[in-house]
mmCIF file of C-alpha atoms in Angstrom:
data_model
loop_
_atom_site.group_PDB
_atom_site.id
_atom_site.type_symbol
_atom_site.label_atom_id
_atom_site.label_comp_id
_atom_site.label_asym_id
_atom_site.label_seq_id
_atom_site.Cartn_x
_atom_site.Cartn_y
_atom_site.Cartn_z
ATOM 1 C CA MET A 9 -67.564 -24.372 -27.168
ATOM 2 C CA LYS A 10 -70.727 -22.318 -27.484
ATOM 3 C CA SER A 11 -71.335 -19.729 -24.788
ATOM 4 C CA THR A 12 -74.416 -17.949 -26.092
ATOM 5 C CA LYS A 13 -76.306 -18.462 -22.833
ATOM 6 C CA TRP A 14 -73.411 -16.996 -20.833
ATOM 7 C CA ASP A 15 -73.065 -14.091 -23.268
ATOM 8 C CA GLY A 16 -76.751 -13.302 -22.848
ATOM 9 C CA MET A 17 -76.409 -13.339 -19.078
ATOM 10 C CA VAL A 18 -73.378 -11.050 -19.216
ATOM 11 C CA LYS A 19 -75.113 -8.608 -21.551
ATOM 12 C CA ARG A 20 -78.202 -8.530 -19.354
ATOM 13 C CA TYR A 21 -76.023 -8.006 -16.271
ATOM 14 C CA ARG A 22 -74.109 -5.165 -17.903
ATOM 15 C CA ARG A 23 -77.356 -3.512 -19.004
ATOM 16 C CA VAL A 24 -78.954 -3.418 -15.551
ATOM 17 C CA LYS A 25 -76.017 -3.683 -13.131
ATOM 18 C CA HIS A 26 -76.008 0.006 -12.186
ATOM 19 C CA ARG A 27 -79.736 -0.029 -11.379
ATOM 20 C CA VAL A 28 -80.201 -3.423 -9.742
ATOM 21 C CA PHE A 29 -77.287 -5.723 -9.200
ATOM 22 C CA VAL A 30 -74.598 -3.458 -7.784
ATOM 23 C CA PRO A 31 -76.466 -2.388 -4.598
ATOM 24 C CA GLU A 32 -77.598 -5.961 -3.911
ATOM 25 C CA LEU A 33 -74.190 -7.414 -4.686
ATOM 26 C CA ASP A 34 -72.480 -4.741 -2.599
ATOM 27 C CA GLY A 35 -74.672 -5.543 0.376
ATOM 28 C CA PHE A 36 -74.045 -9.251 -0.098
ATOM 29 C CA LEU A 37 -70.284 -8.754 -0.313
ATOM 30 C CA ARG A 38 -70.279 -6.624 2.836
ATOM 31 C CA ALA A 39 -72.254 -9.274 4.716
ATOM 32 C CA TRP A 40 -69.973 -12.006 3.340
ATOM 33 C CA THR A 41 -66.757 -10.239 4.350
ATOM 34 C CA LYS A 42 -68.220 -9.582 7.803
ATOM 35 C CA PHE A 43 -69.156 -13.252 8.094
ATOM 36 C CA SER A 44 -65.813 -14.577 6.827
ATOM 37 C CA ASN A 45 -63.667 -12.226 8.935
#
């Protein structure tokens, strides 16, 4: 099973996660836990 597309997404995520994705994901997770609890 080829997973080149997934590997590219993971590499791109790892490269920029500290700058972009972590704050957005953190805010989303906080809102989600507030909503689900």
